[in-house]
Amino acid sequence: MNLPFAESWKIKMIEQIHKSTREEREQWMKEAHYNVFQLKAEQVYIDLLTDSGTGAMSDRQWAGIMTGDESYAGASSFFKFKETVQRLTGFEYIIPTHQGRAAENVLFSYLVHEGDIVPGNSHFDTTKGHIEGRKAIALDCTVDEAKDTQLEIPFKGNVDPVKLEKALAEHADKIPFIIITITNNTAGGQPVSMENLKQIRAIADKYGKPVLFDSARFAENAYFIKTREKGYADKTIKEITLEMFALADGMTMSAKKDGLVNMGGFIATRLKDWYEGAKGYCIQFEGYLTYGGMNGRDLNALAIGLDENTEFDNLETRIHQVQLLAKLLDEYGVPYQRPAGGHAIFVDARKLLSHVPKEEFPAQTLTIELYLEAGIRGCEIGYILADRDPITHENRFGGLDLCRLAIPRRVYTDNHIAVIAAALKNVYERREQITRGVKILWEAPLMRHFTVQLARL
Ligand SMILES: *Cc1c(COP(=O)(O)O)cnc(C)c1O
């Protein structure tokens, strides 16, 4: 008999989580104005709000915490961190920052100016924010296949080379760099192939433009290249990440994802002018160059986390769990964005709650129902998040309406995954009875999803 799959780690420390009754949850959800961001974490049984900064550190990382060097300048923790990033990416210049958006803020302060165009594959919200906030344009050149939630192709996060080349041919003088997000978070954690990275590099070289990787989930991207792309099955994750980064000029990193830490980020680059240009902004916004908004102990934990998460076994354990959830949902007939990405399952609320009109926010309704069902907190990535058109002030119902179930790294067991799938199955089975959604009572003018107050209809 073949041995079944099992985690590549064992558990040394546990944290109690709490079940609740449906009545308690009804009350808490009401007090939270039907917005899961307003719940207290202790009111949640299984928390799938995000995989950002919610992972569990290893015993080695915690040991690193104890030996952090908290010197203001030249701390040994910085040099350990720098050596690790250089070894894993091949980039020479490294600037630590307190998280990913801070890395964007520091680097884009140097690179992005009013009137610029930054093409890429589905820019992440903060990335887009840091581009648009500088009165520049984030131009989405993702492949069209990414929009079809039921299409199963291996690299749905790719940049469309035709769209990119068109942008360069028309606006080369306005384009400071090309950005590639690995994995493509906004498209559902979908990976970008090595072949596509090479194509984009060739186009960039033709027009003399640098390439930046938004690298929050670079290790998961490498896992998909190893398991899905021809010619990579026998390469290690560390060999693949080096090959990926050889195709870029620099990276911004949210270490809260594939860095396996609760807070942290950095910029890494081979371009001396990017480093020299960004340096001053690091000191202005983050801190001195050898800590950049991070504690010495956290730099130690990050260095170790990066090393651990570029090992195949660790990634396989994680992505197996996402794929297990997908498999169970397939069994139960629950529709989600296919194929399952690296960090989350995105349930298609328009398909699941087809009786709830779009004006009543189906994905938010599903998020509420899942919480009421079992105390599971997902996150609406849909019409509430899409906000209103800045000119007409109408709700934007054009895109997808999804409930995201993000899986934290090394936190829950496969038993928890089975609970999540069963809870969704229960909601799915009573979908015919769910005919009304929610209405907005109060909303902020910007980023309304964090604070919106809703009422059930
Ligand atoms: C999370 C994330 C960011 C922003 O990083 P923070 O650490 O949350 O500031 C940027 N890009 C991508 C792709 C991300 O997933």
Coordinates of N, CA and C in Angstrom, one line a residue, residues 124 126 142 355 360 410:
F124 N -1.4 44.3 -7.6 CA -2.1 44.2 -6.2 C -2.6 45.5 -5.8
T126 N -2.3 47.5 -3.1 CA -1.4 48.5 -2.6 C -0.4 49.0 -3.7
T142 N -2.8 41.3 -18.0 CA -2.9 39.9 -17.7 C -3.6 39.2 -18.9
H355 N -29.7 33.1 -6.4 CA -31.0 33.8 -6.1 C -30.8 35.1 -5.5
E360 N -27.5 43.1 -4.1 CA -27.6 42.7 -2.6 C -26.3 42.0 -2.2
R410 N 1.0 26.7 7.7 CA 1.4 25.8 8.9 C 0.5 26.1 10.1

